[in-house]
Amino acid sequence: MWFGEVGLTQAGYNFEKNNVITHFGFKYSGITDLEFRDDSPSDSPLSYFSSFGLSFDAGKAINRDNKRYGISISYVHLGIFTYESKGLGFNLGYSIDLVNKIKVGAVVQNLGKMSKFKTDEMLLPQRILVGCSKEFNFNHIKNSVYASVEKNSLISGAKVHIGNHFNWTRFNLYSGVSSSKEVLESSFGFGFFLSRFEIAYGLRFGSQNIGIPQIITIRFFML
């Protein structure tokens, strides 16, 4: 639940067979109590309406030695009041494992097209990301450092992401920072493994001062 009582939900399912990972998932965001008013002042709105964004995605990732290739497709559906827009987006990814537990990868997201939103053209937010990670092991402790640079169609200039994942037996600690030309965001979270479940909780802080999203994640691992 975010700023203005916008509800955010995401769920996904991944399974691996013969070095091929298959993914299915969906994302939803919406708000239901937007007020419809005219130019005349009144205590009560004329009616209420909703706004939503929904996407379904499916994809595959193939592991070949020290390389991974990924492709996915997303169906996107947006709506507000009586207006809607629909479209398809394609995503491509590649990564390679280098020496000393260093990984390098690149992703291209949202190559596609949307239908018109009333009379306005709708564009998918295209993104290109290039990143790397390094893993450090100390007995039962694993620590991974991540860094990536993003260029997208919504903002001018680049966006830089830096993150860290600390793991000790059944405990995980997450932290990250994202910076662009006008926005600075930071995040913090932790998680615990309970049998086959991981339950995680996170917070995100932004320089826009429009609320502090709280994120609860539940993962179930099938052995």
CSV table of C-alpha atoms in Angstrom, one decimal:
chain,number,residue,atom,x,y,z
A,1,MET,CA,0.0,0.0,0.0
A,2,TRP,CA,1.7,3.2,-1.2
A,3,PHE,CA,1.1,7.0,-1.4
A,4,GLY,CA,-2.6,7.9,-1.7
A,5,GLU,CA,-3.7,4.3,-0.8
A,6,VAL,CA,-2.5,2.9,-4.2
A,7,GLY,CA,-2.4,-0.9,-3.9
A,8,LEU,CA,0.5,-2.8,-5.4
A,9,THR,CA,0.6,-6.6,-5.9
A,10,GLN,CA,3.0,-8.9,-7.6
A,11,ALA,CA,3.2,-12.7,-7.8
A,12,GLY,CA,5.3,-15.0,-9.9
A,13,TYR,CA,6.2,-18.7,-10.3
A,14,ASN,CA,9.6,-20.0,-11.6
A,15,PHE,CA,10.6,-23.6,-12.2
A,16,GLU,CA,13.8,-25.1,-13.7
A,17,LYS,CA,14.2,-28.2,-15.9
A,18,ASN,CA,17.2,-29.2,-18.0
A,19,ASN,CA,18.9,-25.9,-17.4
A,20,VAL,CA,15.9,-23.9,-18.6
A,21,ILE,CA,14.1,-21.7,-16.2
A,22,THR,CA,10.4,-20.9,-17.0
A,23,HIS,CA,8.6,-17.9,-15.5
A,24,PHE,CA,5.0,-16.8,-15.1
A,25,GLY,CA,3.8,-13.8,-13.2
A,26,PHE,CA,1.6,-10.8,-12.9
A,27,LYS,CA,1.7,-7.3,-11.5
A,28,TYR,CA,-1.2,-5.0,-10.4
A,29,SER,CA,-1.4,-1.5,-9.2
A,30,GLY,CA,-4.7,0.4,-8.6
A,31,ILE,CA,-6.8,2.9,-6.7
A,32,THR,CA,-10.5,2.7,-6.4
A,33,ASP,CA,-11.8,5.9,-4.7
A,34,LEU,CA,-10.9,8.7,-7.1
A,35,GLU,CA,-13.5,11.4,-7.0
A,36,PHE,CA,-15.4,12.7,-10.1
A,37,ARG,CA,-16.4,16.4,-9.7
A,38,ASP,CA,-17.5,19.2,-11.9
A,39,ASP,CA,-16.8,23.0,-11.6
A,40,SER,CA,-19.5,23.5,-8.9
A,41,PRO,CA,-18.2,23.2,-5.3
A,42,SER,CA,-19.8,20.5,-3.3
A,43,ASP,CA,-19.2,18.5,-0.1
A,44,SER,CA,-19.7,15.2,-1.9
A,45,PRO,CA,-18.3,14.1,-5.3
A,46,LEU,CA,-20.7,13.2,-8.1
A,47,SER,CA,-19.3,9.7,-8.2
A,48,TYR,CA,-16.2,7.6,-7.8
A,49,PHE,CA,-14.0,5.9,-10.3
A,50,SER,CA,-10.9,3.8,-10.4
A,51,SER,CA,-7.5,3.7,-12.1
A,52,PHE,CA,-5.4,0.5,-12.6
A,53,GLY,CA,-2.4,-1.0,-14.3
A,54,LEU,CA,-2.1,-4.7,-14.9
A,55,SER,CA,0.5,-6.9,-16.6
A,56,PHE,CA,1.0,-10.6,-17.2
A,57,ASP,CA,4.4,-11.9,-18.2
A,58,ALA,CA,5.9,-15.2,-19.3
A,59,GLY,CA,9.4,-16.1,-20.2
A,60,LYS,CA,12.3,-18.5,-20.4
A,61,ALA,CA,16.0,-18.3,-19.4
A,62,ILE,CA,18.5,-20.8,-20.7
A,63,ASN,CA,21.8,-21.7,-18.9
A,64,ARG,CA,24.7,-22.7,-21.1
A,65,ASP,CA,27.9,-23.2,-19.1
A,66,ASN,CA,28.8,-19.8,-17.7
A,67,LYS,CA,26.2,-17.9,-19.9
A,68,ARG,CA,22.5,-17.2,-19.5
A,69,TYR,CA,20.1,-16.0,-22.1
A,70,GLY,CA,16.6,-14.7,-21.3
A,71,ILE,CA,13.5,-13.7,-23.2
A,72,SER,CA,10.0,-12.8,-22.0
A,73,ILE,CA,6.7,-11.2,-23.2
A,74,SER,CA,4.4,-9.0,-21.3
A,75,TYR,CA,0.7,-8.1,-21.8
A,76,VAL,CA,0.0,-4.6,-20.4
A,77,HIS,CA,-3.5,-3.2,-19.7
A,78,LEU,CA,-4.0,0.3,-18.3
A,79,GLY,CA,-7.2,2.1,-17.5
A,80,ILE,CA,-8.7,5.2,-15.8
A,81,PHE,CA,-12.3,6.3,-15.7
A,82,THR,CA,-13.7,4.9,-19.0
A,83,TYR,CA,-10.5,5.0,-21.0
A,84,GLU,CA,-8.2,2.0,-21.6
A,85,SER,CA,-5.0,1.1,-23.4
A,86,LYS,CA,-3.5,-2.3,-24.1
A,87,GLY,CA,-0.3,-3.6,-25.6
A,88,LEU,CA,2.6,-6.1,-25.7
A,89,GLY,CA,6.2,-5.7,-24.6
A,90,PHE,CA,9.2,-7.9,-25.2
A,91,ASN,CA,12.2,-8.2,-22.9
A,92,LEU,CA,15.7,-9.6,-23.6
A,93,GLY,CA,18.5,-10.4,-21.3
A,94,TYR,CA,22.1,-11.8,-21.2
A,95,SER,CA,24.6,-12.5,-18.5
A,96,ILE,CA,28.0,-14.2,-18.2
A,97,ASP,CA,30.0,-15.5,-15.2
A,98,LEU,CA,33.6,-14.3,-15.1
A,99,VAL,CA,36.4,-15.2,-12.8
A,100,ASN,CA,36.4,-14.7,-9.1
A,101,LYS,CA,32.6,-14.9,-8.8
A,102,ILE,CA,32.1,-11.7,-11.0
A,103,LYS,CA,29.0,-11.6,-13.2
A,104,VAL,CA,28.2,-9.1,-16.0
A,105,GLY,CA,24.8,-8.7,-17.7
A,106,ALA,CA,22.6,-6.5,-19.9
A,107,VAL,CA,18.8,-6.2,-20.2
A,108,VAL,CA,16.5,-4.5,-22.7
A,109,GLN,CA,12.9,-4.1,-21.6
A,110,ASN,CA,9.5,-3.0,-23.0
A,111,LEU,CA,10.1,-3.3,-26.8
A,112,GLY,CA,6.6,-3.1,-28.0
A,113,LYS,CA,3.5,-0.9,-28.7
A,114,MET,CA,0.4,0.2,-26.9
A,115,SER,CA,-3.0,1.1,-28.3
A,116,LYS,CA,-4.2,4.7,-28.1
A,117,PHE,CA,-5.4,6.1,-24.7
A,118,LYS,CA,-8.5,7.9,-26.0
A,119,THR,CA,-6.7,10.1,-28.6
A,120,ASP,CA,-3.2,10.1,-27.0
A,121,GLU,CA,-0.4,7.8,-28.0
A,122,MET,CA,0.8,5.5,-25.2
A,123,LEU,CA,4.4,4.5,-25.1
A,124,LEU,CA,5.9,1.6,-23.0
A,125,PRO,CA,8.7,2.8,-20.7
A,126,GLN,CA,11.7,1.3,-22.6
A,127,ARG,CA,14.7,0.5,-20.5
A,128,ILE,CA,18.3,-0.6,-21.1
A,129,LEU,CA,20.4,-1.8,-18.1
A,130,VAL,CA,24.0,-2.9,-17.9
A,131,GLY,CA,25.3,-4.2,-14.6
A,132,CYS,CA,27.7,-6.4,-12.7
A,133,SER,CA,27.9,-8.2,-9.4
A,134,LYS,CA,30.7,-9.6,-7.2
A,135,GLU,CA,30.2,-12.3,-4.5
A,136,PHE,CA,32.3,-12.7,-1.4
A,137,ASN,CA,32.3,-15.8,0.8
A,138,PHE,CA,33.4,-16.1,4.4
A,139,ASN,CA,32.6,-19.5,5.9
A,140,HIS,CA,28.8,-19.5,6.3
A,141,ILE,CA,28.5,-15.8,5.2
A,142,LYS,CA,27.8,-14.7,1.6
A,143,ASN,CA,27.8,-11.1,0.6
A,144,SER,CA,27.0,-9.9,-2.9
A,145,VAL,CA,27.5,-6.4,-4.2
A,146,TYR,CA,25.6,-5.2,-7.3
A,147,ALA,CA,25.9,-2.1,-9.5
A,148,SER,CA,24.0,-1.2,-12.7
A,149,VAL,CA,23.4,1.8,-15.0
A,150,GLU,CA,20.0,2.3,-16.5
A,151,LYS,CA,18.8,4.5,-19.4
A,152,ASN,CA,15.0,4.7,-19.9
A,153,SER,CA,12.6,6.7,-22.0
A,154,LEU,CA,11.0,8.5,-19.0
A,155,ILE,CA,13.9,10.6,-17.7
A,156,SER,CA,16.9,12.3,-19.3
A,157,GLY,CA,20.3,11.1,-18.3
A,158,ALA,CA,21.2,7.8,-16.7
A,159,LYS,CA,20.0,6.2,-13.5
A,160,VAL,CA,22.6,4.4,-11.3
A,161,HIS,CA,21.7,1.5,-8.9
A,162,ILE,CA,23.9,0.1,-6.2
A,163,GLY,CA,22.8,-2.8,-4.0
A,164,ASN,CA,24.1,-5.3,-1.4
A,165,HIS,CA,22.8,-8.7,-0.3
A,166,PHE,CA,24.1,-10.2,2.9
A,167,ASN,CA,23.3,-13.8,3.7
A,168,TRP,CA,24.1,-15.8,6.9
A,169,THR,CA,22.5,-19.2,7.2
A,170,ARG,CA,18.8,-18.4,7.3
A,171,PHE,CA,19.0,-14.6,7.5
A,172,ASN,CA,19.1,-12.1,4.6
A,173,LEU,CA,19.9,-8.4,4.8
A,174,TYR,CA,19.2,-6.2,1.7
A,175,SER,CA,20.1,-2.6,1.0
A,176,GLY,CA,20.3,-0.4,-2.0
A,177,VAL,CA,20.6,3.1,-3.5
A,178,SER,CA,19.3,4.5,-6.8
A,179,SER,CA,20.2,7.9,-8.1
A,180,SER,CA,19.2,9.9,-11.2
A,181,LYS,CA,19.3,13.5,-12.2
A,182,GLU,CA,16.6,14.7,-9.9
A,183,VAL,CA,15.6,11.8,-7.7
A,184,LEU,CA,17.5,9.9,-5.0
A,185,GLU,CA,16.1,6.7,-3.5
A,186,SER,CA,17.3,4.3,-0.8
A,187,SER,CA,15.9,1.0,0.4
A,188,PHE,CA,16.5,-1.4,3.3
A,189,GLY,CA,15.0,-4.9,4.0
A,190,PHE,CA,15.6,-8.2,5.8
A,191,GLY,CA,14.3,-11.7,5.4
A,192,PHE,CA,14.2,-15.1,7.2
A,193,PHE,CA,14.1,-18.6,5.9
A,194,LEU,CA,11.5,-20.8,7.6
A,195,SER,CA,11.7,-24.3,6.1
A,196,ARG,CA,11.0,-23.8,2.4
A,197,PHE,CA,9.7,-20.2,2.9
A,198,GLU,CA,11.4,-16.9,2.9
A,199,ILE,CA,9.5,-14.0,4.4
A,200,ALA,CA,11.0,-10.6,3.7
A,201,TYR,CA,10.1,-7.0,4.7
A,202,GLY,CA,11.5,-3.8,3.1
A,203,LEU,CA,11.2,-0.1,3.1
A,204,ARG,CA,11.9,2.5,0.4
A,205,PHE,CA,12.8,6.1,1.0
A,206,GLY,CA,12.7,8.8,-1.8
A,207,SER,CA,13.7,12.4,-2.1
A,208,GLN,CA,10.2,13.2,-3.7
A,209,ASN,CA,8.6,13.0,-0.2
A,210,ILE,CA,5.5,11.2,-1.5
A,211,GLY,CA,5.4,8.4,1.1
A,212,ILE,CA,7.4,5.4,2.3
A,213,PRO,CA,6.4,2.2,0.5
A,214,GLN,CA,6.4,-1.0,2.7
A,215,ILE,CA,7.1,-4.2,0.8
A,216,ILE,CA,6.3,-7.7,2.1
A,217,THR,CA,7.6,-10.6,0.1
A,218,ILE,CA,6.9,-14.3,0.6
A,219,ARG,CA,8.9,-16.9,-1.4
A,220,PHE,CA,8.3,-20.7,-1.5
A,221,PHE,CA,11.0,-22.9,-2.8
A,222,MET,CA,10.1,-26.3,-4.2
A,223,LEU,CA,12.8,-29.0,-3.8
